[in-house]
Coordinates of C-alpha atoms in Angstrom, one line a residue:
M1 CA -5.9 14.4 -8.7
S2 CA -8.4 16.4 -7.0
G3 CA -5.8 18.5 -5.1
I4 CA -8.4 18.8 -2.2
L5 CA -5.6 20.3 0.0
H6 CA -4.9 23.1 -2.1
H7 CA -8.0 24.0 -3.8
S8 CA -8.0 27.4 -2.1
R9 CA -5.6 30.2 -2.7
P10 CA -2.5 29.6 -0.4
G11 CA -2.8 31.5 2.7
T12 CA -6.4 32.1 2.6
D13 CA -7.7 28.8 3.9
P14 CA -6.6 27.4 7.0
E15 CA -7.9 23.8 5.8
S16 CA -5.7 23.9 2.7
T17 CA -2.5 24.6 4.5
R18 CA -2.6 23.0 8.0
W19 CA -0.7 19.8 6.7
H20 CA 2.0 22.1 5.1
G21 CA 5.5 21.0 6.3
K22 CA 4.5 18.2 8.6
R23 CA 6.6 15.1 8.8
Y24 CA 5.4 12.3 6.8
V25 CA 6.6 8.6 6.7
A26 CA 5.3 6.2 4.0
L27 CA 5.8 2.4 5.1
G28 CA 4.7 -0.6 3.0
S29 CA 5.3 -3.1 0.2
S30 CA 5.3 -2.7 -3.7
F31 CA 1.7 -1.6 -3.9
A32 CA 3.0 1.5 -1.9
S33 CA 6.5 1.7 -3.6
G34 CA 5.4 1.6 -7.2
P35 CA 7.8 -0.7 -9.0
A36 CA 8.4 0.2 -12.7
I37 CA 6.4 3.6 -12.6
A38 CA 8.9 6.1 -13.8
P39 CA 10.7 8.0 -12.8
R40 CA 12.6 5.8 -10.0
E41 CA 13.1 7.6 -6.8
P42 CA 17.0 8.7 -6.9
G43 CA 19.1 6.7 -4.5
A44 CA 16.7 4.2 -3.5
P45 CA 17.7 0.4 -4.0
R46 CA 16.6 -0.5 -7.4
L47 CA 15.1 -3.8 -5.9
A48 CA 12.7 -1.7 -3.7
G49 CA 11.1 -0.4 -6.8
R50 CA 10.3 2.9 -5.2
S51 CA 8.8 5.3 -7.4
R52 CA 9.0 9.1 -7.4
N53 CA 5.3 9.0 -8.7
N54 CA 4.1 6.6 -6.1
Y55 CA 1.1 7.6 -3.9
A56 CA 3.2 8.8 -1.1
H57 CA 5.2 11.3 -3.3
L58 CA 2.0 12.5 -5.1
V59 CA 0.4 13.3 -1.5
T60 CA 3.5 15.0 -0.5
D61 CA 3.6 17.3 -3.5
A62 CA 0.1 18.2 -3.2
A63 CA -0.1 18.7 0.6
R64 CA 3.5 20.1 0.7
L65 CA 4.5 17.7 3.4
Q66 CA 8.2 16.4 4.5
L67 CA 8.2 12.8 3.2
T68 CA 10.5 10.0 4.3
D69 CA 9.7 7.0 1.9
V70 CA 10.9 3.8 3.0
T71 CA 8.4 1.4 1.1
S72 CA 9.8 -1.4 -0.6
S73 CA 8.8 -4.3 -3.0
G74 CA 8.6 -7.5 -1.3
A75 CA 8.2 -6.2 2.1
T76 CA 6.4 -8.0 4.7
C77 CA 5.5 -7.0 8.4
E78 CA 8.6 -8.6 9.6
H79 CA 10.5 -6.1 7.2
I80 CA 8.4 -3.2 8.9
L81 CA 9.4 -4.3 12.3
H82 CA 12.6 -6.4 12.5
E83 CA 14.0 -7.6 9.1
Q84 CA 16.6 -5.6 6.7
Q85 CA 15.9 -5.7 3.3
Y86 CA 18.1 -5.0 0.3
G87 CA 20.4 -3.1 2.8
Q88 CA 17.8 -1.1 4.3
P89 CA 16.9 -1.3 8.1
P90 CA 13.5 -2.3 9.3
Q91 CA 11.1 0.4 7.9
I92 CA 9.8 1.4 11.3
R93 CA 13.1 3.0 12.4
A94 CA 12.0 5.9 10.1
V95 CA 9.1 6.7 12.6
D96 CA 9.8 8.6 15.5
A97 CA 7.9 10.9 18.0
D98 CA 8.0 14.0 15.5
T99 CA 6.3 12.2 12.7
D100 CA 2.8 13.7 12.0
L101 CA 1.5 11.2 9.4
V102 CA 2.2 7.6 8.6
T103 CA 0.7 5.5 5.7
L104 CA 0.9 1.8 5.6
T105 CA 0.3 -0.7 2.9
I106 CA 1.2 -4.2 3.9
G107 CA 0.2 -7.8 4.5
G108 CA -0.2 -8.8 0.8
N109 CA 3.3 -10.5 0.9
D110 CA 2.7 -12.0 4.3
V111 CA -0.3 -14.0 2.8
G112 CA 1.1 -14.2 -0.8
L113 CA -1.9 -12.6 -2.6
T114 CA -0.3 -11.3 -5.6
Q115 CA 2.0 -14.3 -5.7
Y116 CA -1.0 -16.5 -5.7
R117 CA -2.5 -14.6 -8.9
V118 CA 0.9 -14.6 -10.7
A119 CA 1.4 -18.3 -9.9
H120 CA -1.9 -19.2 -11.7
R121 CA -1.0 -17.3 -14.8
L122 CA 2.1 -19.1 -15.5
P123 CA 2.0 -22.2 -18.1
L124 CA 1.0 -25.3 -16.5
P125 CA 4.7 -26.8 -16.7
L126 CA 6.0 -24.0 -14.7
R127 CA 3.1 -24.5 -12.1
L128 CA 4.3 -28.0 -11.6
I129 CA 7.6 -26.8 -10.1
P130 CA 7.4 -27.2 -6.4
P131 CA 8.4 -23.5 -5.2
I132 CA 5.6 -22.1 -7.9
A133 CA 3.2 -24.9 -6.8
R134 CA 3.5 -23.8 -3.2
L135 CA 2.6 -20.1 -4.1
G136 CA -0.5 -21.2 -6.1
D137 CA -1.5 -23.4 -3.1
E138 CA -5.2 -22.1 -1.8
T139 CA -4.8 -24.0 1.5
A140 CA -1.5 -22.2 2.5
V141 CA -2.9 -18.7 1.5
N142 CA -5.9 -19.3 3.7
H143 CA -3.6 -20.7 6.7
R144 CA -1.6 -17.4 6.3
L145 CA -4.7 -15.3 6.4
H146 CA -5.5 -16.6 9.8
T147 CA -2.4 -14.9 11.4
I148 CA -2.4 -11.7 9.1
E149 CA -4.6 -9.6 11.5
Q150 CA -2.4 -10.3 14.6
S151 CA 0.5 -9.2 12.6
L152 CA -0.9 -6.0 11.2
T153 CA -2.0 -5.2 14.9
E154 CA 1.5 -5.6 16.0
V155 CA 2.8 -3.2 13.3
L156 CA 0.1 -0.7 14.1
N157 CA 0.8 -0.8 17.8
T158 CA 4.4 -0.3 17.3
I159 CA 3.7 2.6 15.1
S160 CA 1.5 4.1 17.7
R161 CA 4.2 3.6 20.3
R162 CA 6.9 5.3 18.3
A163 CA 4.8 8.1 17.1
P164 CA 2.0 8.9 19.7
R165 CA 0.6 11.9 18.0
A166 CA 0.8 10.9 14.5
R167 CA -2.4 10.2 12.2
V168 CA -2.0 6.6 10.8
L169 CA -3.6 5.8 7.6
V170 CA -3.9 2.2 6.6
V171 CA -4.1 1.8 2.9
N172 CA -5.4 -1.5 1.8
Y173 CA -4.5 -3.3 -1.5
L174 CA -5.8 -2.4 -5.0
S175 CA -7.5 -5.1 -6.9
L176 CA -5.9 -7.0 -9.7
L177 CA -9.5 -7.9 -10.8
G178 CA -12.9 -6.3 -11.6
P179 CA -15.9 -6.9 -9.7
V180 CA -17.1 -10.5 -9.0
S181 CA -18.6 -12.0 -12.2
E182 CA -20.4 -15.2 -13.1
E183 CA -17.6 -15.8 -15.7
D184 CA -15.0 -15.8 -13.1
R185 CA -12.7 -18.9 -13.3
P186 CA -12.2 -20.8 -10.1
V187 CA -8.7 -19.4 -9.5
D188 CA -10.3 -15.9 -9.9
R189 CA -13.0 -16.6 -7.3
N190 CA -10.3 -17.7 -4.9
Y191 CA -8.4 -14.5 -5.4
H192 CA -11.5 -12.5 -4.6
Q193 CA -12.1 -14.4 -1.6
F194 CA -8.4 -13.8 -0.6
A195 CA -8.5 -10.2 -1.3
E196 CA -11.7 -9.8 0.7
S197 CA -10.3 -11.8 3.6
L198 CA -7.1 -9.6 3.6
A199 CA -9.2 -6.4 3.2
A200 CA -11.3 -7.5 6.3
H201 CA -8.7 -8.3 8.4
T202 CA -6.8 -4.8 7.6
A203 CA -9.8 -3.0 8.5
S204 CA -10.4 -4.9 11.7
A205 CA -6.6 -4.3 12.7
A206 CA -6.9 -0.6 12.0
A207 CA -10.0 -0.3 14.0
R208 CA -8.4 -2.2 16.9
A209 CA -5.4 0.1 16.8
G210 CA -7.2 3.3 16.3
A211 CA -6.0 3.9 12.8
E212 CA -7.7 5.3 9.7
L213 CA -8.8 3.1 6.9
I214 CA -8.3 4.2 3.4
D215 CA -10.3 1.7 1.4
A216 CA -8.6 1.7 -2.1
R217 CA -9.7 -1.7 -2.9
T218 CA -13.3 -1.0 -3.4
P219 CA -12.9 1.9 -6.0
S220 CA -10.0 -0.1 -7.7
L221 CA -12.6 -2.8 -8.6
D222 CA -14.0 -0.4 -11.2
H223 CA -10.5 0.3 -12.8
P224 CA -9.3 -3.4 -13.6
P225 CA -6.4 -4.3 -15.8
G226 CA -7.4 -3.6 -19.5
S227 CA -9.9 -0.7 -18.7
A228 CA -9.2 2.7 -19.5
G229 CA -7.3 4.4 -16.9
A230 CA -6.6 1.0 -15.2
W231 CA -5.4 1.2 -11.7
T232 CA -3.5 -2.3 -11.8
S233 CA -1.5 -3.8 -14.6
G234 CA -2.3 -7.4 -15.9
G235 CA 0.3 -9.9 -16.9
Y236 CA 2.9 -8.9 -19.6
I237 CA 6.5 -9.3 -20.2
P238 CA 8.6 -6.2 -19.4
L239 CA 10.7 -5.5 -22.6
P240 CA 13.8 -3.2 -22.4
G241 CA 13.4 0.2 -23.5
R242 CA 9.5 0.1 -23.4
Q243 CA 7.6 2.3 -21.1
N244 CA 5.1 0.5 -18.9
P245 CA 2.3 2.0 -16.7
G246 CA 3.6 -0.3 -13.9
A247 CA 5.1 -3.6 -13.0
P248 CA 3.0 -6.6 -14.0
F249 CA 0.3 -7.3 -11.4
H250 CA 0.8 -4.1 -9.7
P251 CA -0.5 -0.8 -9.5
T252 CA -0.1 1.5 -12.4
A253 CA 0.6 5.4 -12.4
A254 CA -3.3 6.0 -12.6
G255 CA -3.6 3.6 -9.7
M256 CA -1.2 5.6 -7.6
A257 CA -2.9 8.9 -8.4
G258 CA -6.3 7.5 -7.5
V259 CA -4.9 6.3 -4.1
A260 CA -3.4 9.7 -3.7
D261 CA -6.6 11.3 -4.2
L262 CA -8.3 9.0 -1.6
I263 CA -5.7 10.1 0.9
L264 CA -5.9 13.9 0.2
D265 CA -9.7 13.6 0.6
R266 CA -9.2 12.1 4.1
L267 CA -6.4 14.5 5.0
A268 CA -8.9 17.4 4.2
T269 CA -11.2 16.5 7.0
L270 CA -8.4 15.3 9.2
P271 CA -6.3 17.7 11.1
P272 CA -2.8 17.1 12.5
I273 CA -2.5 16.3 16.0
E274 CA -0.5 19.2 17.3
P275 CA 2.1 18.8 20.3
Q276 CA 0.8 19.9 23.6
T277 CA 2.3 22.7 25.1
A278 CA 3.5 22.9 28.8
A279 CA 0.3 24.7 30.0
E280 CA -1.7 22.1 28.3
S281 CA 0.2 19.3 29.8

């Protein structure tokens, strides 16, 4: 990582220490939690797939933050705001008035983005099974994309109400493909279209809510599965005892480090919002 927040000798540059000790809450789905990236966070539900090397932990280590990580595989906007998951309360409960920084990666499961990609990589007989066929239904994905911006905006507005002085960074989804190519199959073109639409709705919701956008999708296009230092994994069968860079069709350790760098770059230019004193108020 670039380590932008600690380039300078500790204590000599206010820019390098201003985030030290600040309270940070990480919210989101598997593209934030980091399933199958070793080591797993002790005490986290196994199904949450929460890695000790996801981007939230890497940022915390570099910037010396106080982290509460409630990210969880399979999470939707409803799991952020209202629903329990794997015995955990809604993620939003980790956010309060003392929170200084929030990161959010959500929406992919709401629209079925990765599920669409996975469904179309399965053998044809499996793709005919009704539940899997529904995951691969382009019309259904498009329909869900029409409502995702409203859901994202509701999440961001709720974060702002609970933590009015927190910096909120919305991290969009890493791509499971490289740049658009003339050799793309129809399913690849559809995935690109869906991913771009989700990214656009995410950016719009962030702007409407006054949050900061961290565009991880664009640089991830240059690090597709199969490339050196790939930021995401392609499809493979996880074998017991085998060390994998990340879950199939999910971020790798390199991808998490890349996202952490993007966040650290932004924090280097973005000071915390300090609480007002009685005289100031």
